PDB file of C-alpha atoms in Angstrom:
ATOM      1  CA  UNK A   1    -102.968 -92.539 132.830  1.00  0.00           C
ATOM      2  CA  UNK A   2    -105.592 -89.793 133.243  1.00  0.00           C
ATOM      3  CA  UNK A   3    -109.065 -90.937 134.116  1.00  0.00           C
ATOM      4  CA  UNK A   4    -112.052 -90.216 131.867  1.00  0.00           C
ATOM      5  CA  UNK A   5    -115.092 -88.875 133.702  1.00  0.00           C
ATOM      6  CA  UNK A   6    -118.730 -88.885 132.649  1.00  0.00           C
ATOM      7  CA  UNK A   7    -120.266 -85.558 133.612  1.00  0.00           C
ATOM      8  CA  UNK A   8    -123.832 -85.600 134.876  1.00  0.00           C
ATOM      9  CA  UNK A   9    -126.262 -83.360 133.013  1.00  0.00           C
ATOM     10  CA  UNK A  10    -127.497 -82.058 136.375  1.00  0.00           C
ATOM     11  CA  UNK A  11    -124.083 -80.403 136.881  1.00  0.00           C
ATOM     12  CA  UNK A  12    -124.582 -78.570 133.593  1.00  0.00           C
ATOM     13  CA  UNK A  13    -128.092 -77.473 134.569  1.00  0.00           C
ATOM     14  CA  UNK A  14    -127.426 -76.558 138.224  1.00  0.00           C
ATOM     15  CA  UNK A  15    -123.767 -75.489 138.254  1.00  0.00           C
ATOM     16  CA  UNK A  16    -122.373 -74.521 134.850  1.00  0.00           C
ATOM     17  CA  UNK A  17    -125.278 -72.562 133.383  1.00  0.00           C
ATOM     18  CA  UNK A  18    -126.383 -70.789 136.618  1.00  0.00           C
ATOM     19  CA  UNK A  19    -122.810 -69.762 137.373  1.00  0.00           C
ATOM     20  CA  UNK A  20    -122.373 -68.254 133.902  1.00  0.00           C
ATOM     21  CA  UNK A  21    -125.726 -66.443 134.068  1.00  0.00           C
ATOM     22  CA  UNK A  22    -124.952 -65.031 137.521  1.00  0.00           C
ATOM     23  CA  UNK A  23    -121.545 -63.763 136.351  1.00  0.00           C
ATOM     24  CA  UNK A  24    -123.137 -61.972 133.386  1.00  0.00           C
ATOM     25  CA  UNK A  25    -125.884 -60.425 135.545  1.00  0.00           C
ATOM     26  CA  UNK A  26    -123.380 -59.288 138.173  1.00  0.00           C
ATOM     27  CA  UNK A  27    -121.229 -57.686 135.470  1.00  0.00           C
ATOM     28  CA  UNK A  28    -124.212 -55.763 134.073  1.00  0.00           C
ATOM     29  CA  UNK A  29    -125.280 -54.698 137.578  1.00  0.00           C
ATOM     30  CA  UNK A  30    -121.759 -53.494 138.326  1.00  0.00           C
ATOM     31  CA  UNK A  31    -121.802 -51.437 135.149  1.00  0.00           C
ATOM     32  CA  UNK A  32    -124.939 -49.518 136.143  1.00  0.00           C
ATOM     33  CA  UNK A  33    -123.793 -49.139 139.767  1.00  0.00           C
ATOM     34  CA  UNK A  34    -120.496 -47.690 138.539  1.00  0.00           C
ATOM     35  CA  UNK A  35    -122.395 -45.236 136.353  1.00  0.00           C
ATOM     36  CA  UNK A  36    -124.475 -44.103 139.331  1.00  0.00           C
ATOM     37  CA  UNK A  37    -121.407 -43.703 141.540  1.00  0.00           C
ATOM     38  CA  UNK A  38    -119.462 -41.811 138.901  1.00  0.00           C
ATOM     39  CA  UNK A  39    -119.217 -38.081 139.583  1.00  0.00           C
ATOM     40  CA  UNK A  40    -119.427 -35.642 136.695  1.00  0.00           C
ATOM     41  CA  UNK A  41    -116.378 -33.398 136.530  1.00  0.00           C
ATOM     42  CA  UNK A  42    -115.677 -30.566 134.136  1.00  0.00           C
ATOM     43  CA  UNK A  43    -112.656 -31.411 131.955  1.00  0.00           C
ATOM     44  CA  UNK A  44    -109.436 -29.569 132.662  1.00  0.00           C
ATOM     45  CA  UNK A  45    -108.699 -27.040 129.913  1.00  0.00           C
ATOM     46  CA  UNK A  46    -104.952 -27.578 130.265  1.00  0.00           C
ATOM     47  CA  UNK A  47    -105.236 -31.341 129.765  1.00  0.00           C
ATOM     48  CA  UNK A  48    -107.468 -30.849 126.707  1.00  0.00           C
ATOM     49  CA  UNK A  49    -104.988 -28.366 125.232  1.00  0.00           C
ATOM     50  CA  UNK A  50    -102.037 -30.681 125.802  1.00  0.00           C
ATOM     51  CA  UNK A  51    -103.920 -33.588 124.253  1.00  0.00           C
ATOM     52  CA  UNK A  52    -104.758 -31.571 121.139  1.00  0.00           C
ATOM     53  CA  UNK A  53    -101.114 -30.492 120.843  1.00  0.00           C
ATOM     54  CA  UNK A  54     -99.995 -34.125 120.978  1.00  0.00           C
ATOM     55  CA  UNK A  55    -102.513 -35.079 118.257  1.00  0.00           C
ATOM     56  CA  UNK A  56    -101.393 -32.205 116.011  1.00  0.00           C
ATOM     57  CA  UNK A  57     -97.724 -33.083 116.457  1.00  0.00           C
ATOM     58  CA  UNK A  58     -98.489 -36.728 115.704  1.00  0.00           C
ATOM     59  CA  UNK A  59    -100.284 -35.706 112.493  1.00  0.00           C
ATOM     60  CA  UNK A  60     -97.276 -33.579 111.530  1.00  0.00           C
ATOM     61  CA  UNK A  61     -94.972 -36.559 111.925  1.00  0.00           C
ATOM     62  CA  UNK A  62     -97.267 -38.771 109.871  1.00  0.00           C
ATOM     63  CA  UNK A  63     -97.732 -36.250 107.031  1.00  0.00           C
ATOM     64  CA  UNK A  64     -94.268 -34.675 107.036  1.00  0.00           C
ATOM     65  CA  UNK A  65     -93.535 -35.815 103.494  1.00  0.00           C
ATOM     66  CA  UNK A  66     -96.556 -34.021 102.009  1.00  0.00           C
ATOM     67  CA  UNK A  67     -95.336 -30.479 102.819  1.00  0.00           C
ATOM     68  CA  UNK A  68     -92.149 -28.703 101.644  1.00  0.00           C
ATOM     69  CA  UNK A  69     -89.002 -28.755 103.744  1.00  0.00           C
ATOM     70  CA  UNK A  70     -89.283 -25.076 104.706  1.00  0.00           C
ATOM     71  CA  UNK A  71     -92.839 -25.509 105.979  1.00  0.00           C
ATOM     72  CA  UNK A  72     -91.890 -28.649 107.895  1.00  0.00           C
ATOM     73  CA  UNK A  73     -88.956 -26.926 109.610  1.00  0.00           C
ATOM     74  CA  UNK A  74     -91.141 -23.973 110.605  1.00  0.00           C
ATOM     75  CA  UNK A  75     -93.738 -26.276 112.154  1.00  0.00           C
ATOM     76  CA  UNK A  76     -91.046 -28.346 113.826  1.00  0.00           C
ATOM     77  CA  UNK A  77     -89.544 -25.271 115.480  1.00  0.00           C
ATOM     78  CA  UNK A  78     -93.039 -24.168 116.504  1.00  0.00           C
ATOM     79  CA  UNK A  79     -93.513 -27.447 118.408  1.00  0.00           C
ATOM     80  CA  UNK A  80     -89.997 -28.300 119.649  1.00  0.00           C
ATOM     81  CA  UNK A  81     -88.446 -24.924 120.428  1.00  0.00           C
ATOM     82  CA  UNK A  82     -86.660 -25.081 123.782  1.00  0.00           C
ATOM     83  CA  UNK A  83     -87.904 -21.638 124.824  1.00  0.00           C
ATOM     84  CA  UNK A  84     -91.590 -21.507 123.946  1.00  0.00           C
ATOM     85  CA  UNK A  85     -92.334 -24.643 121.932  1.00  0.00           C
ATOM     86  CA  UNK A  86     -95.720 -26.257 122.466  1.00  0.00           C
ATOM     87  CA  UNK A  87     -94.138 -29.642 123.218  1.00  0.00           C
ATOM     88  CA  UNK A  88     -91.464 -28.284 125.556  1.00  0.00           C
ATOM     89  CA  UNK A  89     -92.231 -28.793 129.258  1.00  0.00           C
ATOM     90  CA  UNK A  90     -89.898 -27.055 131.736  1.00  0.00           C
ATOM     91  CA  UNK A  91     -88.538 -29.260 134.467  1.00  0.00           C
ATOM     92  CA  UNK A  92     -90.186 -27.261 137.221  1.00  0.00           C
ATOM     93  CA  UNK A  93     -93.641 -27.521 135.668  1.00  0.00           C
ATOM     94  CA  UNK A  94     -93.754 -31.313 135.342  1.00  0.00           C
ATOM     95  CA  UNK A  95     -96.484 -32.653 137.616  1.00  0.00           C
ATOM     96  CA  UNK A  96     -96.443 -35.870 139.527  1.00  0.00           C
ATOM     97  CA  UNK A  97     -99.725 -37.715 138.772  1.00  0.00           C
ATOM     98  CA  UNK A  98     -99.788 -39.334 142.227  1.00  0.00           C
ATOM     99  CA  UNK A  99     -99.386 -35.985 143.982  1.00  0.00           C
ATOM    100  CA  UNK A 100    -102.031 -34.510 141.689  1.00  0.00           C
ATOM    101  CA  UNK A 101    -104.476 -37.269 142.617  1.00  0.00           C
ATOM    102  CA  UNK A 102    -103.939 -36.898 146.360  1.00  0.00           C
ATOM    103  CA  UNK A 103    -104.274 -33.123 146.097  1.00  0.00           C
ATOM    104  CA  UNK A 104    -107.662 -33.536 144.391  1.00  0.00           C
ATOM    105  CA  UNK A 105    -110.129 -35.253 146.783  1.00  0.00           C
ATOM    106  CA  UNK A 106    -112.670 -35.858 144.008  1.00  0.00           C
ATOM    107  CA  UNK A 107    -110.153 -37.851 141.968  1.00  0.00           C
ATOM    108  CA  UNK A 108    -109.165 -39.923 145.007  1.00  0.00           C
ATOM    109  CA  UNK A 109    -112.832 -40.551 145.839  1.00  0.00           C
ATOM    110  CA  UNK A 110    -113.583 -41.675 142.273  1.00  0.00           C
ATOM    111  CA  UNK A 111    -110.652 -44.074 142.367  1.00  0.00           C
ATOM    112  CA  UNK A 112    -111.855 -45.529 145.666  1.00  0.00           C
ATOM    113  CA  UNK A 113    -115.404 -45.955 144.328  1.00  0.00           C
ATOM    114  CA  UNK A 114    -114.170 -47.758 141.230  1.00  0.00           C
ATOM    115  CA  UNK A 115    -112.024 -50.115 143.299  1.00  0.00           C
ATOM    116  CA  UNK A 116    -114.877 -50.838 145.704  1.00  0.00           C
ATOM    117  CA  UNK A 117    -117.275 -51.526 142.836  1.00  0.00           C
ATOM    118  CA  UNK A 118    -114.821 -54.150 141.601  1.00  0.00           C
ATOM    119  CA  UNK A 119    -113.595 -55.724 144.858  1.00  0.00           C
ATOM    120  CA  UNK A 120    -116.888 -56.105 146.766  1.00  0.00           C
ATOM    121  CA  UNK A 121    -118.858 -57.963 144.039  1.00  0.00           C
ATOM    122  CA  UNK A 122    -115.887 -60.199 143.273  1.00  0.00           C
ATOM    123  CA  UNK A 123    -115.400 -61.090 146.935  1.00  0.00           C
ATOM    124  CA  UNK A 124    -119.080 -61.915 147.473  1.00  0.00           C
ATOM    125  CA  UNK A 125    -119.333 -63.899 144.237  1.00  0.00           C
ATOM    126  CA  UNK A 126    -116.196 -65.901 144.996  1.00  0.00           C
ATOM    127  CA  UNK A 127    -117.487 -66.699 148.506  1.00  0.00           C
ATOM    128  CA  UNK A 128    -120.818 -67.839 146.997  1.00  0.00           C
ATOM    129  CA  UNK A 129    -119.071 -70.041 144.430  1.00  0.00           C
ATOM    130  CA  UNK A 130    -116.668 -71.463 146.997  1.00  0.00           C
ATOM    131  CA  UNK A 131    -119.490 -72.300 149.427  1.00  0.00           C
ATOM    132  CA  UNK A 132    -122.077 -73.828 147.066  1.00  0.00           C
ATOM    133  CA  UNK A 133    -120.076 -75.139 144.101  1.00  0.00           C
ATOM    134  CA  UNK A 134    -116.710 -76.128 145.542  1.00  0.00           C
ATOM    135  CA  UNK A 135    -115.387 -79.484 144.324  1.00  0.00           C
ATOM    136  CA  UNK A 136    -117.552 -79.809 141.210  1.00  0.00           C
ATOM    137  CA  UNK A 137    -116.134 -80.807 137.833  1.00  0.00           C
ATOM    138  CA  UNK A 138    -118.240 -78.454 135.750  1.00  0.00           C
ATOM    139  CA  UNK A 139    -117.086 -78.860 132.151  1.00  0.00           C
ATOM    140  CA  UNK A 140    -114.594 -80.433 129.790  1.00  0.00           C
ATOM    141  CA  UNK A 141    -112.582 -78.637 127.127  1.00  0.00           C
ATOM    142  CA  UNK A 142    -112.914 -80.445 123.773  1.00  0.00           C
ATOM    143  CA  UNK A 143    -109.169 -80.491 123.003  1.00  0.00           C
ATOM    144  CA  UNK A 144    -106.128 -81.860 124.851  1.00  0.00           C
ATOM    145  CA  UNK A 145    -103.974 -79.659 127.082  1.00  0.00           C
ATOM    146  CA  UNK A 146    -100.597 -79.975 128.771  1.00  0.00           C
ATOM    147  CA  UNK A 147     -99.994 -80.325 132.495  1.00  0.00           C
ATOM    148  CA  UNK A 148     -99.195 -76.631 132.807  1.00  0.00           C
ATOM    149  CA  UNK A 149    -102.905 -75.819 132.583  1.00  0.00           C
ATOM    150  CA  UNK A 150    -103.853 -78.052 135.531  1.00  0.00           C
ATOM    151  CA  UNK A 151    -103.467 -75.377 138.201  1.00  0.00           C
ATOM    152  CA  UNK A 152    -105.509 -72.953 136.122  1.00  0.00           C
ATOM    153  CA  UNK A 153    -108.362 -75.243 135.091  1.00  0.00           C
ATOM    154  CA  UNK A 154    -108.661 -77.496 138.149  1.00  0.00           C
ATOM    155  CA  UNK A 155    -108.537 -75.049 141.018  1.00  0.00           C
ATOM    156  CA  UNK A 156    -110.104 -76.690 144.060  1.00  0.00           C
ATOM    157  CA  UNK A 157    -109.692 -80.289 142.848  1.00  0.00           C
ATOM    158  CA  UNK A 158    -106.705 -82.173 144.269  1.00  0.00           C
ATOM    159  CA  UNK A 159    -106.733 -85.154 141.915  1.00  0.00           C
ATOM    160  CA  UNK A 160    -103.670 -85.604 139.721  1.00  0.00           C
ATOM    161  CA  UNK A 161    -105.239 -88.547 137.896  1.00  0.00           C
ATOM    162  CA  UNK A 162    -108.017 -86.462 136.311  1.00  0.00           C
ATOM    163  CA  UNK A 163    -107.389 -85.342 132.750  1.00  0.00           C
ATOM    164  CA  UNK A 164    -106.279 -81.718 132.376  1.00  0.00           C
ATOM    165  CA  UNK A 165    -109.131 -80.853 130.013  1.00  0.00           C
ATOM    166  CA  UNK A 166    -111.690 -81.051 132.840  1.00  0.00           C
ATOM    167  CA  UNK A 167    -112.596 -77.691 134.392  1.00  0.00           C
ATOM    168  CA  UNK A 168    -113.597 -77.243 138.023  1.00  0.00           C
ATOM    169  CA  UNK A 169    -116.372 -74.924 139.125  1.00  0.00           C
ATOM    170  CA  UNK A 170    -113.947 -72.540 140.818  1.00  0.00           C
ATOM    171  CA  UNK A 171    -111.802 -72.339 137.688  1.00  0.00           C
ATOM    172  CA  UNK A 172    -114.936 -71.780 135.625  1.00  0.00           C
ATOM    173  CA  UNK A 173    -115.646 -68.766 137.827  1.00  0.00           C
ATOM    174  CA  UNK A 174    -112.230 -67.272 137.053  1.00  0.00           C
ATOM    175  CA  UNK A 175    -112.598 -68.028 133.342  1.00  0.00           C
ATOM    176  CA  UNK A 176    -115.892 -66.152 133.323  1.00  0.00           C
ATOM    177  CA  UNK A 177    -114.415 -63.332 135.376  1.00  0.00           C
ATOM    178  CA  UNK A 178    -111.682 -62.575 132.856  1.00  0.00           C
ATOM    179  CA  UNK A 179    -113.250 -64.003 129.695  1.00  0.00           C
ATOM    180  CA  UNK A 180    -116.553 -62.133 129.449  1.00  0.00           C
ATOM    181  CA  UNK A 181    -115.002 -58.909 128.197  1.00  0.00           C
ATOM    182  CA  UNK A 182    -116.170 -59.485 124.620  1.00  0.00           C
ATOM    183  CA  UNK A 183    -119.720 -60.263 125.724  1.00  0.00           C
ATOM    184  CA  UNK A 184    -119.891 -57.157 127.911  1.00  0.00           C
ATOM    185  CA  UNK A 185    -118.558 -55.051 125.038  1.00  0.00           C
ATOM    186  CA  UNK A 186    -121.301 -56.467 122.840  1.00  0.00           C
ATOM    187  CA  UNK A 187    -124.062 -55.857 125.408  1.00  0.00           C
ATOM    188  CA  UNK A 188    -122.906 -52.630 127.074  1.00  0.00           C
ATOM    189  CA  UNK A 189    -120.690 -51.112 124.384  1.00  0.00           C
ATOM    190  CA  UNK A 190    -116.948 -50.650 124.135  1.00  0.00           C
ATOM    191  CA  UNK A 191    -116.752 -48.053 126.907  1.00  0.00           C
ATOM    192  CA  UNK A 192    -118.001 -50.232 129.754  1.00  0.00           C
ATOM    193  CA  UNK A 193    -116.843 -50.425 133.354  1.00  0.00           C
ATOM    194  CA  UNK A 194    -116.684 -54.205 133.644  1.00  0.00           C
ATOM    195  CA  UNK A 195    -113.178 -54.834 132.260  1.00  0.00           C
ATOM    196  CA  UNK A 196    -111.511 -56.358 135.328  1.00  0.00           C
ATOM    197  CA  UNK A 197    -108.185 -56.844 133.572  1.00  0.00           C
ATOM    198  CA  UNK A 198    -107.897 -53.163 132.749  1.00  0.00           C
ATOM    199  CA  UNK A 199    -109.203 -52.208 136.194  1.00  0.00           C
ATOM    200  CA  UNK A 200    -106.504 -54.266 137.922  1.00  0.00           C
ATOM    201  CA  UNK A 201    -103.856 -52.644 135.761  1.00  0.00           C
ATOM    202  CA  UNK A 202    -105.171 -49.209 136.732  1.00  0.00           C
ATOM    203  CA  UNK A 203    -104.934 -50.062 140.426  1.00  0.00           C
ATOM    204  CA  UNK A 204    -101.139 -50.207 140.123  1.00  0.00           C
ATOM    205  CA  UNK A 205    -100.965 -46.633 138.763  1.00  0.00           C
ATOM    206  CA  UNK A 206    -102.701 -43.492 139.966  1.00  0.00           C
ATOM    207  CA  UNK A 207    -102.874 -41.218 136.986  1.00  0.00           C
ATOM    208  CA  UNK A 208    -101.691 -40.038 133.623  1.00  0.00           C
ATOM    209  CA  UNK A 209     -98.676 -37.755 133.264  1.00  0.00           C
ATOM    210  CA  UNK A 210     -99.234 -35.458 130.270  1.00  0.00           C
ATOM    211  CA  UNK A 211     -95.643 -34.150 130.409  1.00  0.00           C
ATOM    212  CA  UNK A 212     -94.379 -37.611 129.422  1.00  0.00           C
ATOM    213  CA  UNK A 213     -96.601 -37.635 126.334  1.00  0.00           C
ATOM    214  CA  UNK A 214     -95.397 -34.178 125.349  1.00  0.00           C
ATOM    215  CA  UNK A 215     -91.764 -35.200 125.837  1.00  0.00           C
ATOM    216  CA  UNK A 216     -92.201 -38.421 123.875  1.00  0.00           C
ATOM    217  CA  UNK A 217     -93.854 -36.573 120.981  1.00  0.00           C
ATOM    218  CA  UNK A 218     -91.074 -33.960 121.048  1.00  0.00           C
ATOM    219  CA  UNK A 219     -88.407 -36.664 120.822  1.00  0.00           C
ATOM    220  CA  UNK A 220     -90.281 -38.370 118.001  1.00  0.00           C
ATOM    221  CA  UNK A 221     -90.579 -35.115 116.059  1.00  0.00           C
ATOM    222  CA  UNK A 222     -86.878 -34.339 116.536  1.00  0.00           C
ATOM    223  CA  UNK A 223     -85.750 -37.542 114.843  1.00  0.00           C
ATOM    224  CA  UNK A 224     -88.085 -37.274 111.837  1.00  0.00           C
ATOM    225  CA  UNK A 225     -86.173 -37.062 108.551  1.00  0.00           C
ATOM    226  CA  UNK A 226     -88.063 -34.990 105.994  1.00  0.00           C
ATOM    227  CA  UNK A 227     -88.571 -36.630 102.608  1.00  0.00           C
ATOM    228  CA  UNK A 228     -90.832 -34.695 100.280  1.00  0.00           C
ATOM    229  CA  UNK A 229     -92.863 -37.152  98.254  1.00  0.00           C
ATOM    230  CA  UNK A 230     -94.416 -34.707  95.774  1.00  0.00           C
ATOM    231  CA  UNK A 231     -91.495 -34.761  93.263  1.00  0.00           C
ATOM    232  CA  UNK A 232     -91.627 -38.556  93.356  1.00  0.00           C
ATOM    233  CA  UNK A 233     -95.306 -38.402  92.470  1.00  0.00           C
ATOM    234  CA  UNK A 234     -94.526 -36.143  89.502  1.00  0.00           C
ATOM    235  CA  UNK A 235     -91.783 -38.480  88.270  1.00  0.00           C
ATOM    236  CA  UNK A 236     -94.069 -41.463  88.689  1.00  0.00           C
ATOM    237  CA  UNK A 237     -96.849 -39.715  86.767  1.00  0.00           C
ATOM    238  CA  UNK A 238     -94.424 -38.819  83.969  1.00  0.00           C
ATOM    239  CA  UNK A 239     -93.233 -42.425  83.763  1.00  0.00           C
ATOM    240  CA  UNK A 240     -96.797 -43.687  83.563  1.00  0.00           C
ATOM    241  CA  UNK A 241     -97.654 -41.179  80.810  1.00  0.00           C
ATOM    242  CA  UNK A 242     -94.548 -42.085  78.796  1.00  0.00           C
ATOM    243  CA  UNK A 243     -95.421 -45.761  79.114  1.00  0.00           C
ATOM    244  CA  UNK A 244     -98.973 -45.137  77.954  1.00  0.00           C
ATOM    245  CA  UNK A 245     -97.846 -42.958  75.029  1.00  0.00           C
ATOM    246  CA  UNK A 246     -95.203 -45.448  73.900  1.00  0.00           C
ATOM    247  CA  UNK A 247     -97.691 -48.295  73.923  1.00  0.00           C
TER     248      UNK A 247
END
């Protein structure tokens, strides 16, 4: 049977609260450091044009039923024509985002700065937590959990007899690392540079391929079946008027 522990209030005052405050302050500091290290680049006109084309084609797909069939076909050919359509990308012109990044030193430097601004503070903070707070039982979750959560909540504590709802100081660090996204969005705004989950996902990829978006939008526009909704509106209005007149 799992043992019940009585947590000392000094652990709350000297471990739990300071660790949470330090994680918040480090996240805010990282945000401003990332803003200072960020280089201002003029946007590429080609990327802006391709993005606007994708948005216009997406609006055409969404509002296809509000224009006549002839107008829809003309717009569809204008976007999906194999010769000069706006959504058609020749095979030779498709760019590899990784090759594009390595050919642009500024893009590679920005990527390296972003990764360093994430890795260095995390490494130093984890070393600080592991040195000063290792082995502490910092908190207890007020609801029962299964044994699958033991490795996540009790990192650094090798006691199988302790209840799973107790959280170690090292696990509390990781919970703050990945769980403060909402607080940072509230303090710093939605477009902040402290989202470690998104940053780790970006480290696995090097860029955005606009040709894939154009091809996906072209395929989506090709399979759209036109259904003009205006005659249905007229029939519905006539039915409503007849019902009102009969009553």
